[in-house]
mmCIF file of C-alpha atoms in Angstrom:
data_model
loop_
_atom_site.group_PDB
_atom_site.id
_atom_site.type_symbol
_atom_site.label_atom_id
_atom_site.label_comp_id
_atom_site.label_asym_id
_atom_site.label_seq_id
_atom_site.Cartn_x
_atom_site.Cartn_y
_atom_site.Cartn_z
ATOM 1 C CA VAL A 1284 0.291 -0.061 -0.248
ATOM 2 C CA PRO A 1285 1.531 2.932 -0.901
ATOM 3 C CA ARG A 1286 2.500 5.567 1.925
ATOM 4 C CA TRP A 1287 1.441 9.414 1.114
ATOM 5 C CA TYR A 1288 2.195 10.681 4.566
ATOM 6 C CA SER A 1289 5.546 11.255 5.476
ATOM 7 C CA PRO A 1290 5.928 12.965 8.695
ATOM 8 C CA TRP A 1291 9.150 14.407 8.305
ATOM 9 C CA LYS A 1292 7.971 16.625 5.732
ATOM 10 C CA ASP A 1293 3.868 16.538 6.023
ATOM 11 C CA ILE A 1294 1.552 18.470 8.361
ATOM 12 C CA MET A 1295 -1.852 16.564 8.793
ATOM 13 C CA ILE A 1296 -4.899 18.594 9.451
ATOM 14 C CA PRO A 1297 -7.848 16.815 11.063
ATOM 15 C CA GLY A 1298 -11.108 17.115 9.651
ATOM 16 C CA TYR A 1299 -13.398 19.619 10.310
ATOM 17 C CA ILE A 1300 -16.629 19.607 12.567
ATOM 18 C CA ASP A 1301 -19.655 22.160 12.718
ATOM 19 C CA ARG A 1302 -20.050 24.297 15.831
ATOM 20 C CA TRP A 1303 -23.540 23.226 15.858
ATOM 21 C CA ARG A 1304 -22.704 19.748 15.333
ATOM 22 C CA ILE A 1305 -20.225 19.858 18.157
ATOM 23 C CA ASP A 1306 -22.821 21.099 20.725
ATOM 24 C CA ALA A 1307 -25.032 18.122 19.930
ATOM 25 C CA MET A 1308 -22.704 15.760 20.236
ATOM 26 C CA ARG A 1309 -21.411 17.339 23.582
ATOM 27 C CA ARG A 1310 -25.503 16.969 24.994
ATOM 28 C CA VAL A 1311 -26.019 13.464 24.283
ATOM 29 C CA ASN A 1312 -22.448 12.609 26.085
ATOM 30 C CA LYS A 1313 -23.061 10.187 28.543
ATOM 31 C CA PRO A 1314 -21.296 9.178 31.687
ATOM 32 C CA THR A 1315 -19.768 6.004 31.507
ATOM 33 C CA ASP A 1316 -22.271 4.698 34.172
ATOM 34 C CA GLU A 1317 -25.240 5.483 31.835
ATOM 35 C CA ARG A 1318 -23.885 4.057 28.793
ATOM 36 C CA GLY A 1319 -25.414 0.845 27.977
ATOM 37 C CA PHE A 1320 -23.907 -0.115 24.213
ATOM 38 C CA LEU A 1321 -20.303 -1.740 24.510
ATOM 39 C CA LEU A 1322 -19.483 -0.848 20.812
ATOM 40 C CA VAL A 1323 -20.884 1.330 18.245
ATOM 41 C CA PHE A 1324 -20.813 1.695 13.977
ATOM 42 C CA HIS A 1325 -23.158 2.872 12.013
ATOM 43 C CA GLY A 1326 -22.402 4.495 8.657
ATOM 44 C CA ASN A 1327 -22.259 3.646 5.040
ATOM 45 C CA HIS A 1328 -20.557 0.459 3.628
ATOM 46 C CA PRO A 1329 -20.289 -1.590 0.617
ATOM 47 C CA GLY A 1330 -24.154 -2.704 0.925
ATOM 48 C CA THR A 1331 -25.532 1.011 0.985
ATOM 49 C CA HIS A 1332 -22.530 3.001 -1.176
ATOM 50 C CA LYS A 1333 -20.869 2.174 -4.513
ATOM 51 C CA LEU A 1334 -17.926 4.468 -3.290
ATOM 52 C CA TYR A 1335 -17.123 1.939 -0.409
ATOM 53 C CA VAL A 1336 -17.228 -0.886 -3.192
ATOM 54 C CA GLU A 1337 -14.495 0.897 -5.233
ATOM 55 C CA HIS A 1338 -12.247 1.767 -2.386
ATOM 56 C CA LYS A 1339 -12.776 -1.855 -1.435
ATOM 57 C CA ALA A 1340 -13.781 -0.885 1.987
ATOM 58 C CA GLN A 1341 -14.602 -4.284 3.320
ATOM 59 C CA VAL A 1342 -13.892 -3.757 6.817
ATOM 60 C CA ARG A 1343 -17.168 -1.993 7.205
ATOM 61 C CA THR A 1344 -18.736 -5.259 5.788
ATOM 62 C CA ALA A 1345 -16.711 -7.200 8.555
ATOM 63 C CA ILE A 1346 -18.031 -5.396 11.449
ATOM 64 C CA LEU A 1347 -21.384 -5.857 10.360
ATOM 65 C CA GLU A 1348 -20.819 -9.774 10.034
ATOM 66 C CA ALA A 1349 -19.082 -9.779 12.820
ATOM 67 C CA PHE A 1350 -21.558 -7.830 15.352
ATOM 68 C CA SER A 1351 -24.957 -7.765 14.283
ATOM 69 C CA GLY A 1352 -27.197 -9.155 16.528
ATOM 70 C CA ILE A 1353 -25.216 -9.078 19.441
ATOM 71 C CA ARG A 1354 -27.439 -7.245 22.294
ATOM 72 C CA ASP A 1355 -24.713 -4.726 23.360
ATOM 73 C CA CYS A 1356 -23.393 -3.970 19.930
ATOM 74 C CA SER A 1357 -25.238 -1.230 17.275
ATOM 75 C CA VAL A 1358 -23.751 -1.639 14.040
ATOM 76 C CA GLY A 1359 -25.427 -1.172 10.663
ATOM 77 C CA GLY A 1360 -26.515 1.544 7.677
ATOM 78 C CA PRO A 1361 -27.398 5.271 8.740
ATOM 79 C CA VAL A 1362 -29.721 5.545 11.457
ATOM 80 C CA SER A 1363 -32.024 8.692 12.530
ATOM 81 C CA ASP A 1364 -30.634 8.338 16.239
ATOM 82 C CA PHE A 1365 -26.972 7.863 15.154
ATOM 83 C CA PHE A 1366 -25.882 10.503 17.820
ATOM 84 C CA GLU A 1367 -27.857 9.306 20.814
ATOM 85 C CA ARG A 1368 -26.686 5.649 19.940
ATOM 86 C CA MET A 1369 -22.823 7.058 20.110
ATOM 87 C CA GLY A 1370 -23.204 9.050 23.025
ATOM 88 C CA ARG A 1371 -24.626 5.788 24.797
ATOM 89 C CA SER A 1372 -21.942 3.603 23.659
ATOM 90 C CA HIS A 1373 -18.334 2.961 25.437
ATOM 91 C CA PHE A 1374 -16.850 2.357 22.365
ATOM 92 C CA CYS A 1375 -16.895 3.651 18.790
ATOM 93 C CA LEU A 1376 -15.550 1.555 15.865
ATOM 94 C CA VAL A 1377 -13.442 3.404 13.448
ATOM 95 C CA PRO A 1378 -12.826 2.052 10.307
ATOM 96 C CA ARG A 1379 -11.496 3.528 7.221
ATOM 97 C CA GLY A 1380 -13.964 4.740 4.718
ATOM 98 C CA SER A 1381 -13.195 5.607 0.933
ATOM 99 C CA SER A 1382 -9.479 6.375 2.359
ATOM 100 C CA ALA A 1383 -7.526 5.862 5.470
ATOM 101 C CA TRP A 1384 -9.331 8.445 7.530
ATOM 102 C CA THR A 1385 -13.024 9.060 8.624
ATOM 103 C CA ILE A 1386 -14.632 11.522 10.299
ATOM 104 C CA HIS A 1387 -15.851 9.367 12.799
ATOM 105 C CA LEU A 1388 -12.552 9.583 14.338
ATOM 106 C CA TYR A 1389 -12.717 13.191 15.588
ATOM 107 C CA GLU A 1390 -16.566 13.091 16.573
ATOM 108 C CA SER A 1391 -15.602 10.598 18.926
ATOM 109 C CA PHE A 1392 -14.087 13.201 20.882
ATOM 110 C CA PHE A 1393 -17.450 15.183 21.661
ATOM 111 C CA PHE A 1394 -19.458 11.714 21.924
ATOM 112 C CA GLY A 1395 -17.285 10.673 25.012
ATOM 113 C CA CYS A 1396 -17.315 7.176 22.758
ATOM 114 C CA VAL A 1397 -13.698 6.063 22.780
ATOM 115 C CA PRO A 1398 -12.291 5.143 19.175
ATOM 116 C CA VAL A 1399 -11.344 1.651 17.971
ATOM 117 C CA ILE A 1400 -9.020 2.521 15.068
ATOM 118 C CA LEU A 1401 -9.541 -0.364 12.441
ATOM 119 C CA SER A 1402 -7.445 1.321 9.554
ATOM 120 C CA ASP A 1403 -3.935 -0.153 9.647
ATOM 121 C CA GLN A 1404 -2.866 3.021 7.087
ATOM 122 C CA LEU A 1405 -4.051 5.722 9.490
ATOM 123 C CA GLU A 1406 -1.291 8.287 10.750
ATOM 124 C CA VAL A 1407 -3.043 10.291 13.441
ATOM 125 C CA PRO A 1408 -2.429 13.790 14.211
ATOM 126 C CA PHE A 1409 -1.030 15.722 16.680
ATOM 127 C CA GLN A 1410 1.176 12.746 18.210
ATOM 128 C CA SER A 1411 3.172 14.932 20.322
ATOM 129 C CA GLN A 1412 0.504 16.557 21.952
ATOM 130 C CA VAL A 1413 -2.316 13.867 22.045
ATOM 131 C CA ASP A 1414 -1.509 10.749 24.319
ATOM 132 C CA TRP A 1415 -3.468 8.593 21.479
ATOM 133 C CA PRO A 1416 -2.461 5.357 23.434
ATOM 134 C CA ALA A 1417 -4.006 6.316 26.626
ATOM 135 C CA LEU A 1418 -7.797 7.294 24.746
ATOM 136 C CA SER A 1419 -7.687 4.838 21.761
ATOM 137 C CA ILE A 1420 -7.446 1.403 20.623
ATOM 138 C CA LYS A 1421 -5.720 0.914 17.761
ATOM 139 C CA TRP A 1422 -6.831 -3.004 16.537
ATOM 140 C CA PRO A 1423 -5.625 -4.591 13.012
ATOM 141 C CA ALA A 1424 -8.361 -4.308 10.227
ATOM 142 C CA ASP A 1425 -8.066 -8.146 9.474
ATOM 143 C CA ASN A 1426 -8.936 -9.349 12.686
ATOM 144 C CA ILE A 1427 -12.461 -8.211 13.471
ATOM 145 C CA GLY A 1428 -14.156 -10.689 15.052
ATOM 146 C CA PRO A 1429 -14.861 -12.452 18.600
ATOM 147 C CA GLU A 1430 -11.036 -11.681 19.594
ATOM 148 C CA LEU A 1431 -11.511 -8.012 19.219
ATOM 149 C CA LEU A 1432 -15.176 -8.217 21.247
ATOM 150 C CA GLU A 1433 -13.526 -10.224 24.149
ATOM 151 C CA HIS A 1434 -10.863 -7.393 24.600
ATOM 152 C CA LEU A 1435 -13.275 -4.969 24.585
ATOM 153 C CA ARG A 1436 -15.229 -6.635 27.153
ATOM 154 C CA SER A 1437 -12.185 -7.063 29.375
ATOM 155 C CA ILE A 1438 -11.258 -3.655 29.853
ATOM 156 C CA PRO A 1439 -12.843 -2.471 33.237
ATOM 157 C CA LEU A 1440 -15.052 0.188 33.796
ATOM 158 C CA GLU A 1441 -12.465 2.169 35.609
ATOM 159 C CA ARG A 1442 -10.221 1.929 32.737
ATOM 160 C CA ILE A 1443 -13.160 3.095 30.290
ATOM 161 C CA ALA A 1444 -13.997 6.105 32.040
ATOM 162 C CA GLU A 1445 -10.276 7.259 32.683
ATOM 163 C CA MET A 1446 -10.033 7.054 28.616
ATOM 164 C CA LYS A 1447 -12.722 9.088 27.928
ATOM 165 C CA ARG A 1448 -11.674 11.620 30.115
ATOM 166 C CA LYS A 1449 -8.671 11.657 28.621
ATOM 167 C CA LEU A 1450 -10.460 11.403 25.273
ATOM 168 C CA GLU A 1451 -12.426 14.636 26.027
ATOM 169 C CA GLU A 1452 -9.658 16.719 27.803
ATOM 170 C CA ALA A 1453 -8.067 16.315 24.114
ATOM 171 C CA ALA A 1454 -11.414 17.220 22.421
ATOM 172 C CA CYS A 1455 -10.184 20.971 22.568
ATOM 173 C CA TYR A 1456 -7.567 20.022 19.900
ATOM 174 C CA PHE A 1457 -10.079 18.865 17.169
ATOM 175 C CA ASP A 1458 -12.766 21.887 17.856
ATOM 176 C CA PHE A 1459 -12.099 24.475 15.251
ATOM 177 C CA SER A 1460 -15.016 26.510 15.184
ATOM 178 C CA ARG A 1461 -14.221 28.566 18.083
ATOM 179 C CA GLY A 1462 -11.259 30.218 16.733
ATOM 180 C CA TRP A 1463 -7.411 29.851 17.829
ATOM 181 C CA GLY A 1464 -5.626 32.276 19.797
ATOM 182 C CA LEU A 1465 -7.369 35.101 22.087
ATOM 183 C CA ARG A 1466 -9.972 36.750 21.091
ATOM 184 C CA ARG A 1467 -9.853 40.418 21.458
ATOM 185 C CA PRO A 1468 -12.861 41.740 23.584
ATOM 186 C CA GLU A 1469 -13.293 44.960 22.087
ATOM 187 C CA ASP A 1470 -13.714 43.036 18.676
ATOM 188 C CA PRO A 1471 -17.550 43.370 18.067
ATOM 189 C CA SER A 1472 -17.243 40.704 14.884
ATOM 190 C CA GLY A 1473 -16.177 37.875 17.269
ATOM 191 C CA TRP A 1474 -13.445 37.120 14.586
ATOM 192 C CA ILE A 1475 -9.772 36.291 15.660
ATOM 193 C CA ARG A 1476 -7.532 38.772 14.033
ATOM 194 C CA TRP A 1477 -4.170 36.961 13.336
ATOM 195 C CA SER A 1478 -0.582 38.474 13.113
ATOM 196 C CA LEU A 1479 2.029 37.088 11.058
ATOM 197 C CA GLU A 1480 3.882 36.119 14.105
ATOM 198 C CA SER A 1481 0.877 34.113 15.704
ATOM 199 C CA VAL A 1482 1.038 30.806 17.158
ATOM 200 C CA ALA A 1483 -2.151 28.607 16.604
ATOM 201 C CA LEU A 1484 -3.664 27.421 19.803
ATOM 202 C CA GLY A 1485 -6.799 26.137 20.744
ATOM 203 C CA GLU A 1486 -8.429 28.290 22.743
ATOM 204 C CA ASP A 1487 -9.064 25.710 25.719
ATOM 205 C CA CYS A 1488 -6.179 23.732 25.380
ATOM 206 C CA LYS A 1489 -3.225 24.144 27.566
ATOM 207 C CA PHE A 1490 -0.826 26.228 25.708
ATOM 208 C CA ILE A 1491 2.381 24.646 24.288
ATOM 209 C CA MET A 1492 5.325 26.640 23.232
ATOM 210 C CA HIS A 1493 6.282 25.870 19.805
ATOM 211 C CA GLY A 1494 8.167 29.033 17.672
ATOM 212 C CA ASP A 1495 8.175 32.370 18.695
ATOM 213 C CA ALA A 1496 5.143 33.004 20.963
ATOM 214 C CA SER A 1497 5.804 36.587 21.333
ATOM 215 C CA SER A 1498 2.595 37.600 19.659
ATOM 216 C CA ARG A 1499 0.244 35.654 21.762
ATOM 217 C CA GLU A 1500 -1.023 38.508 24.099
ATOM 218 C CA SER A 1501 -0.889 40.869 21.539
#
């Protein structure tokens, strides 16, 4: 499989999620002890959309075959109560789509649903800032079945709650809708004003020194 992303020279920009969608996801984000689903995946697959046939996204078919009919697993095509199911699940399955990445990964931060990444070629962003092993699970895409189910069931609820907490703490790195940097209170437009030397900083994220931050307060 060709490798297009080269960490030494490329910058990865996560997918954008609208502000209204982020707010809606957070509203259905249930505490760990109120979540009734072990895992959830609902989305298009080769049986519903030809795009996933063309790009050989068979991992999505494998999910349906492995987990359909299991009481605490909710998998299938698109559903009207998608948000509610994601907000009530401990784990969100994140398979590849028409490419290695999918917006489902970044949505999981706002649903509070620990992502299980099922995309072998996916390179996650912000690896020096986000502790991905502490808040997600990377699983081989060709090993979807009883072993994955057993592994997820073996994780103690206390550990899941801790992963959820870290997931939500890191959500600020993927919320671009509120702007970056410090908003000037006298600016009635609500837009962030940039200077040439400004440093990108999610307004909820802990400040991490990169480059020249002298303009951060200006």
